[in-house]
CSV table of C-alpha atoms in Angstrom, one decimal:
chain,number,residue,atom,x,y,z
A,1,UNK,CA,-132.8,-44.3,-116.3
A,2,UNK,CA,-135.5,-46.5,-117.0
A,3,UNK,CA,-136.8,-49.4,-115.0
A,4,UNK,CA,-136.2,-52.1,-117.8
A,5,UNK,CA,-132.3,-50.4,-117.9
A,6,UNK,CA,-131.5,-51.3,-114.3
A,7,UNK,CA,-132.7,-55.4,-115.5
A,8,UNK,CA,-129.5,-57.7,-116.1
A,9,UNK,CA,-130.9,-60.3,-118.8
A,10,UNK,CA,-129.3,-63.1,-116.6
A,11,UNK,CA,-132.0,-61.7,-114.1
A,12,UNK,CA,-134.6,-61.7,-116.3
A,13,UNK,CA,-133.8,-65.0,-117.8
A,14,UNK,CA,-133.6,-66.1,-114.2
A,15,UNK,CA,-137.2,-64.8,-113.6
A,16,UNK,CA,-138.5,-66.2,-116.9
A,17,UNK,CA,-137.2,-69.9,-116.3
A,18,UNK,CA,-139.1,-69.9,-112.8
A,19,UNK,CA,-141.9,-68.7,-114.8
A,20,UNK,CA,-141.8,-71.7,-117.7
A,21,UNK,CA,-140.8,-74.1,-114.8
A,22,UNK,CA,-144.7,-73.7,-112.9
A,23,UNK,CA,-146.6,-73.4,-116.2
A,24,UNK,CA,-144.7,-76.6,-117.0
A,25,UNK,CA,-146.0,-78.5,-113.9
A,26,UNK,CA,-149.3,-77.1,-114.2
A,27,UNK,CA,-149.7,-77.9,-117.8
A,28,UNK,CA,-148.3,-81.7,-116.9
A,29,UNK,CA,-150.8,-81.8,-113.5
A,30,UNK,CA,-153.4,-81.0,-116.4
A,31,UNK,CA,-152.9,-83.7,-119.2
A,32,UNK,CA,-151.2,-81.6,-121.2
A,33,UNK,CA,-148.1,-83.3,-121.8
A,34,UNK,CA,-147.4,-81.6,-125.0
A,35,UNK,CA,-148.0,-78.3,-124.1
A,36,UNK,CA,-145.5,-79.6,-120.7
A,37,UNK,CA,-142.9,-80.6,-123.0
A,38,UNK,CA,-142.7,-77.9,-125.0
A,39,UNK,CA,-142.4,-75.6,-122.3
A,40,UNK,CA,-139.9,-77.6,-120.9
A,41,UNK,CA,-137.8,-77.0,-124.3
A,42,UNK,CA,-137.6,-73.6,-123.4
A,43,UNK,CA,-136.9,-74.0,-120.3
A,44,UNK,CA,-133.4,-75.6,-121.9
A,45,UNK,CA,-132.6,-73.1,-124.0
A,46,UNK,CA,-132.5,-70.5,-121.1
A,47,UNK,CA,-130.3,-73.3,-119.4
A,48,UNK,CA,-128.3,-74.2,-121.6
A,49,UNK,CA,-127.9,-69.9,-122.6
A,50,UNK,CA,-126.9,-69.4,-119.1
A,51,UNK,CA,-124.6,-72.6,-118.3
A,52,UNK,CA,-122.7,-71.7,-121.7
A,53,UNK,CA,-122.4,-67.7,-121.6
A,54,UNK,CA,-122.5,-66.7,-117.6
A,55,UNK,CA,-121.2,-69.9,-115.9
A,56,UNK,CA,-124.4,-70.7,-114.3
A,57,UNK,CA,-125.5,-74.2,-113.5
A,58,UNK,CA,-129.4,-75.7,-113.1
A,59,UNK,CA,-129.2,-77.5,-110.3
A,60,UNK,CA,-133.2,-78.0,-109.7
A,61,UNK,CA,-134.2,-75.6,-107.6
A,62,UNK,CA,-131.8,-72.9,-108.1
A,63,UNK,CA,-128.9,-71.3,-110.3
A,64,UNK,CA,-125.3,-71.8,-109.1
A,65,UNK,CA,-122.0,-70.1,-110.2
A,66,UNK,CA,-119.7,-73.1,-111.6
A,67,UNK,CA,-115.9,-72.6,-111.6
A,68,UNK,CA,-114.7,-72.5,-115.2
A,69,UNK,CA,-113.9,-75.9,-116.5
């Protein structure tokens, strides 16, 4: 098996949101608010892909399992 088999995309999503998170702040620490924003947009796409399809909440710091609604 290969190493990119054993990923879950929820994981790698996961990873990637931490990822877009920092730039943001750095990019907003900067000046760049644009650049920030944008960012930021794809940020809630992830979010909004993994509160929608695996039940999993952005509560600020971390993902949480939410009960079905």
């Amino acid at each position: 098996m290969r190493s990119w088999e054993k990923r879950d995309i929820v994981d790698v999503l996961k990873d990637h949101h931490t990822d877009l998170n920092k730039a943001s702040k750095e990019l907003a620490n900067g000046g760049d608010n644009e650049g920030s924003n944008e960012i930021d947009n794809d940020a809630i796409v992830i979010e909004n892909y993994l509160e929608t399809e695996h039940n999993l909440e952005w509560d600020g710091i971390q993902f949480l399992k939410i009960e079905n609604k």
